[in-house]
Amino acid sequence: MATSKEGPERPTERLDIARGLENVPVSAWPPGAEPEPFQYTPDHIAGPGTDIDPTQITFPGCICLKTCLPGTCSCLRHAENYDDNSCLIDTGSQGKCANPVFECNILCQCSDQCKNRVVQQGLQFQLQVFKTDKKGWGLRTLEFIPKGRFVCEYAGEVLGYSEVQRRIQLQTIQDPNYIIAVREHVYSGQVIETFVDPASIGNIGRFLNHSCEPNLLMIPVRIDSMVPKLALFAAKDILPEEELSYDYSGRFLNLMDSKDKERLDQGKTRKPCYCGARSCAAFLPYDSSLYCPLGKSNIS
């Protein structure tokens, strides 16, 4: 991409969006501009209504003294999660559900260099928050990111459903909605729900815009707690200065059931989508179950 006076600014010491809380400073463009104030946290924190503290250690550690391998390591339930280059092996498919990931945790006896420790290592790439033409603030990379590499988390307050509804009801059509609802379908038919809001307390994931043809894939990753980290991995090779995006609906490279599709397709005034993709759906996806009247839920 050709450079110009209006090109992205390389990280400087003038402004770090992450306030020194990440491995790598996160710059902002244009110079002198800064997003609306918010409290930075690199990890989830417990918000109103949640039953589980995301900082509480709930998983036992493995007893691997050397290499963690499927069949012998209690953290590797089915197969290895990452290859020797720290790339996610299973980057999803339209024909099946995305698999959850369990990483080795603080109680594990394996070393910090265990290759099943990726998301917990934090931010590894130079990223930049920048002002877009139509979508407000966005997030882009300043360096090449190979397919499968971990990019960043979507971190913020973990909320209970009633608090999610309360916050949604206070929003106007002009307000951006940062709340994400992640539903994991387990083998018994149970649905595990996680609600995260980084609007006031969150990390750089809050600046990620939606795309109907995204370059990131969100995967629930569990390390110490049953509350998953919402980890975003490169779904393809990503070039320097390319905007980072994911599919707000969760449909990208992930099989969805009929109830999930119904929640995303019905009712309410829709906000326009400006992703510019050839397959753009014209409107941003949203989860209709979050817009129920207070006290009522159509989640099942």
Coordinates of C-alpha atoms in Angstrom, one line a residue:
M1 CA 0.0 0.0 0.0
A2 CA 1.4 3.4 -1.0
T3 CA 2.3 5.7 1.9
S4 CA 1.3 9.3 2.1
K5 CA 1.1 12.1 4.6
E6 CA -2.3 10.7 5.6
G7 CA -1.0 7.2 6.1
P8 CA -1.0 5.4 9.4
E9 CA 1.3 6.6 12.1
R10 CA 3.8 4.2 13.6
P11 CA 3.6 3.7 17.4
T12 CA 5.1 6.6 19.3
E13 CA 5.4 7.4 23.0
R14 CA 2.8 10.2 22.7
L15 CA -0.2 8.0 23.1
D16 CA -0.7 4.4 24.1
I17 CA -4.4 3.4 23.9
A18 CA -3.6 0.4 26.1
R19 CA -2.1 2.6 28.8
G20 CA 1.0 0.4 29.1
L21 CA -1.1 -2.7 30.0
E22 CA -0.3 -4.7 26.9
N23 CA 3.0 -6.2 25.7
V24 CA 3.0 -3.8 22.7
P25 CA 1.8 -0.1 22.7
V26 CA -1.3 0.6 20.7
S27 CA -1.1 3.9 18.7
A28 CA -3.8 6.1 17.4
W29 CA -4.4 7.9 14.1
P30 CA -4.7 10.7 13.2
P31 CA -2.1 12.4 15.4
G32 CA -3.6 14.3 18.3
A33 CA -6.9 12.4 18.1
E34 CA -8.0 10.1 20.8
P35 CA -11.1 7.9 21.2
E36 CA -13.8 8.6 23.8
P37 CA -12.4 7.9 27.4
F38 CA -12.8 4.4 28.8
Q39 CA -11.1 2.3 31.5
Y40 CA -8.6 0.0 29.9
T41 CA -8.4 -3.7 31.0
P42 CA -6.6 -6.4 29.1
D43 CA -8.7 -9.1 30.8
H44 CA -12.4 -9.7 31.6
I45 CA -13.6 -8.3 34.9
A46 CA -16.8 -9.3 36.8
G47 CA -19.7 -7.0 36.1
P48 CA -23.2 -6.7 37.5
G49 CA -25.3 -9.9 37.6
T50 CA -22.6 -12.4 36.7
D51 CA -22.5 -15.6 38.7
I52 CA -18.8 -16.4 38.0
D53 CA -15.7 -14.3 38.7
P54 CA -13.6 -14.5 35.5
T55 CA -10.4 -14.1 37.5
Q56 CA -11.2 -17.1 39.8
I57 CA -9.2 -20.2 39.1
T58 CA -11.6 -23.0 38.5
F59 CA -9.7 -25.6 36.4
P60 CA -7.1 -28.0 37.8
G61 CA -3.7 -28.1 36.1
C62 CA -2.1 -30.8 34.0
I63 CA 0.7 -32.9 35.3
C64 CA 2.8 -32.9 32.1
L65 CA 6.5 -32.4 32.9
K66 CA 7.7 -32.2 29.3
T67 CA 5.5 -32.0 26.2
C68 CA 1.7 -31.6 26.5
L69 CA 0.1 -34.1 24.0
P70 CA -3.5 -35.2 23.4
G71 CA -4.4 -38.3 25.3
T72 CA -1.9 -37.5 28.1
C73 CA -2.5 -33.8 28.8
S74 CA -5.8 -33.1 30.6
C75 CA -5.9 -29.6 28.9
L76 CA -5.9 -31.1 25.4
R77 CA -9.4 -32.7 25.3
H78 CA -9.4 -33.8 21.6
A79 CA -6.4 -32.6 19.7
E80 CA -3.6 -30.1 19.7
N81 CA -4.8 -26.5 19.6
Y82 CA -1.8 -24.8 18.0
D83 CA 1.1 -25.7 15.7
D84 CA 4.8 -25.1 16.3
N85 CA 4.3 -21.5 15.0
S86 CA 1.6 -20.7 17.6
C87 CA -1.1 -20.8 14.8
L88 CA -4.5 -22.1 15.6
I89 CA -4.9 -25.4 13.8
D90 CA -8.7 -25.5 13.5
T91 CA -9.6 -22.2 12.0
G92 CA -13.2 -23.1 11.4
S93 CA -15.5 -24.3 8.6
Q94 CA -18.9 -23.3 7.3
G95 CA -20.0 -26.9 7.7
K96 CA -19.4 -27.4 11.4
C97 CA -19.3 -25.7 14.8
A98 CA -16.2 -23.9 15.9
N99 CA -14.4 -25.9 18.6
P100 CA -13.7 -24.4 22.0
V101 CA -10.0 -24.3 23.1
F102 CA -8.6 -25.1 26.5
E103 CA -5.1 -23.8 27.2
C104 CA -2.8 -24.9 30.0
N105 CA -3.2 -22.7 33.0
I106 CA -1.4 -21.3 36.1
L107 CA -1.8 -24.6 38.0
C108 CA -0.3 -26.7 35.2
Q109 CA 3.2 -28.2 35.7
C110 CA 4.3 -27.6 32.1
S111 CA 6.6 -24.7 31.4
D112 CA 5.7 -21.2 30.3
Q113 CA 7.1 -22.2 26.9
C114 CA 4.4 -24.9 26.4
K115 CA 2.9 -24.5 22.9
N116 CA -0.6 -24.8 24.5
R117 CA -0.1 -21.3 26.0
V118 CA -0.9 -18.7 23.3
V119 CA -3.8 -16.4 24.2
Q120 CA -2.4 -16.0 27.7
Q121 CA 0.8 -14.5 26.2
G122 CA -1.2 -11.4 25.2
L123 CA -0.8 -9.0 22.4
Q124 CA 2.1 -9.7 20.1
F125 CA 1.5 -7.5 17.0
Q126 CA 1.6 -3.7 16.5
L127 CA -1.9 -2.5 16.2
Q128 CA -3.4 0.9 15.7
V129 CA -6.7 2.5 16.5
F130 CA -7.7 4.8 13.6
K131 CA -10.6 7.0 12.5
T132 CA -12.6 5.5 9.6
D133 CA -14.7 7.3 7.0
K134 CA -18.1 6.0 8.0
K135 CA -17.6 3.5 10.9
G136 CA -16.2 5.7 13.6
W137 CA -13.0 4.3 15.2
G138 CA -11.5 1.0 13.9
L139 CA -8.5 -1.2 14.5
R140 CA -5.8 -2.1 12.0
T141 CA -2.5 -3.9 12.0
L142 CA 0.8 -2.2 11.2
E143 CA 2.5 -5.5 10.4
F144 CA 1.9 -8.8 8.7
I145 CA -0.2 -11.4 10.6
P146 CA -0.1 -15.0 9.4
K147 CA -3.3 -17.0 9.2
G148 CA -4.1 -18.7 12.5
R149 CA -2.2 -16.4 14.8
F150 CA -3.8 -14.9 17.8
V151 CA -4.5 -11.2 17.4
C152 CA -6.3 -9.8 20.4
E153 CA -9.2 -10.5 22.9
Y154 CA -12.6 -9.0 23.1
A155 CA -12.4 -8.2 26.8
G156 CA -14.7 -6.2 29.1
E157 CA -17.3 -6.5 31.8
V158 CA -18.8 -10.0 32.1
L159 CA -22.5 -9.4 32.7
G160 CA -25.6 -11.2 33.8
Y161 CA -28.6 -11.3 31.4
S162 CA -30.8 -8.9 33.3
E163 CA -28.0 -6.3 33.4
V164 CA -27.5 -6.8 29.6
Q165 CA -31.2 -6.1 29.1
R166 CA -31.0 -3.0 31.3
R167 CA -28.1 -1.5 29.4
I168 CA -29.7 -2.3 26.0
Q169 CA -32.9 -0.6 27.0
L170 CA -31.0 2.6 27.8
Q171 CA -29.4 2.7 24.3
T172 CA -30.8 5.0 21.5
I173 CA -30.6 4.1 17.8
Q174 CA -27.5 6.4 17.5
D175 CA -25.6 4.7 20.3
P176 CA -23.1 2.0 19.4
N177 CA -23.7 -1.4 21.0
Y178 CA -20.6 -3.1 22.3
I179 CA -22.4 -5.9 24.1
I180 CA -21.7 -9.3 22.7
A181 CA -23.5 -12.5 23.4
V182 CA -21.6 -15.8 22.9
R183 CA -23.5 -19.0 23.0
E184 CA -21.8 -22.3 23.1
H185 CA -23.7 -25.5 22.3
V186 CA -22.4 -28.4 24.3
Y187 CA -23.0 -32.1 23.6
S188 CA -25.8 -32.5 26.2
G189 CA -27.9 -29.9 24.4
Q190 CA -27.1 -27.3 27.1
V191 CA -26.2 -23.8 25.9
I192 CA -23.5 -21.9 27.8
E193 CA -24.0 -18.1 27.5
T194 CA -21.4 -15.4 28.0
F195 CA -22.2 -11.7 27.8
V196 CA -19.4 -9.1 27.6
D197 CA -19.6 -5.3 27.5
P198 CA -16.4 -3.4 26.9
A199 CA -18.1 0.0 26.4
S200 CA -16.9 1.6 29.7
I201 CA -14.2 -1.0 30.8
G202 CA -12.6 -2.9 28.0
N203 CA -9.6 -3.5 25.7
I204 CA -8.7 -2.7 22.1
G205 CA -11.2 -5.3 20.9
R206 CA -13.9 -2.7 21.5
F207 CA -12.7 -0.9 18.4
L208 CA -13.1 -3.8 16.0
N209 CA -15.8 -3.2 13.3
H210 CA -18.1 -5.8 11.7
S211 CA -17.5 -7.1 8.3
C212 CA -19.5 -9.5 6.2
E213 CA -16.2 -10.9 4.9
P214 CA -14.0 -10.6 8.0
N215 CA -10.4 -11.4 8.5
L216 CA -10.7 -12.5 12.2
L217 CA -12.5 -15.5 13.8
M218 CA -13.7 -15.4 17.4
I219 CA -13.0 -18.5 19.4
P220 CA -13.9 -19.1 23.1
V221 CA -10.6 -20.0 24.9
R222 CA -10.6 -21.2 28.5
I223 CA -7.5 -20.9 30.6
D224 CA -7.9 -20.5 34.4
S225 CA -11.7 -19.9 34.5
M226 CA -14.9 -21.3 33.1
V227 CA -15.5 -17.9 31.7
P228 CA -14.0 -18.0 28.2
K229 CA -11.6 -15.4 26.8
L230 CA -13.1 -14.2 23.5
A231 CA -10.0 -14.7 21.4
L232 CA -9.7 -13.4 17.9
F233 CA -7.5 -15.2 15.5
A234 CA -6.5 -14.4 11.9
A235 CA -8.8 -16.2 9.5
K236 CA -6.4 -15.5 6.7
D237 CA -3.0 -13.8 6.1
I238 CA -3.5 -10.2 7.0
L239 CA -1.4 -7.5 5.4
P240 CA 0.1 -4.4 7.1
E241 CA -2.3 -1.4 7.3
E242 CA -5.4 -3.7 6.8
E243 CA -8.4 -3.1 9.0
L244 CA -9.2 -5.9 11.4
S245 CA -12.8 -7.1 11.6
Y246 CA -15.0 -10.0 12.7
D247 CA -18.5 -11.0 12.0
Y248 CA -20.7 -9.7 14.8
S249 CA -23.3 -12.5 14.1
G250 CA -20.9 -15.4 14.7
R251 CA -21.8 -17.0 11.4
F252 CA -18.4 -16.7 9.8
L253 CA -16.7 -20.1 9.6
N254 CA -19.2 -21.5 12.2
L255 CA -22.3 -23.7 11.9
M256 CA -25.3 -22.1 13.5
D257 CA -28.6 -23.8 14.5
S258 CA -32.0 -22.5 13.5
K259 CA -32.7 -20.7 16.8
D260 CA -29.5 -18.7 16.6
K261 CA -30.3 -17.7 13.0
E262 CA -33.8 -16.6 14.1
R263 CA -32.4 -14.4 16.8
L264 CA -30.2 -12.6 14.3
D265 CA -32.7 -12.2 11.5
Q266 CA -35.9 -10.8 13.1
G267 CA -37.4 -7.4 13.8
K268 CA -36.2 -4.0 15.0
T269 CA -34.7 -1.1 13.0
R270 CA -31.4 -2.1 11.6
K271 CA -28.2 -0.1 11.4
P272 CA -26.5 0.1 8.0
C273 CA -23.3 -1.9 7.4
Y274 CA -20.4 -0.1 5.7
C275 CA -18.0 -3.0 5.5
G276 CA -17.8 -2.7 1.7
A277 CA -17.6 -6.4 1.1
R278 CA -19.0 -7.9 -2.1
S279 CA -21.3 -10.1 0.0
C280 CA -22.3 -7.2 2.3
A281 CA -25.8 -7.8 3.8
A282 CA -26.4 -4.0 3.9
F283 CA -27.3 -4.0 7.7
L284 CA -25.4 -4.8 10.8
P285 CA -26.4 -8.1 12.6
Y286 CA -27.9 -7.9 16.0
D287 CA -29.2 -10.4 18.6
S288 CA -33.0 -9.9 19.0
S289 CA -33.1 -11.8 22.3
L290 CA -31.2 -9.0 23.9
Y291 CA -34.0 -6.5 23.1
C292 CA -36.8 -8.3 25.0
P293 CA -38.7 -6.2 27.5
L294 CA -37.1 -6.3 30.9
G295 CA -37.8 -9.4 32.9
K296 CA -38.8 -11.4 29.8
S297 CA -36.4 -13.7 27.9
N298 CA -36.8 -15.7 24.7
I299 CA -33.5 -17.5 25.2
S300 CA -33.9 -21.2 25.2

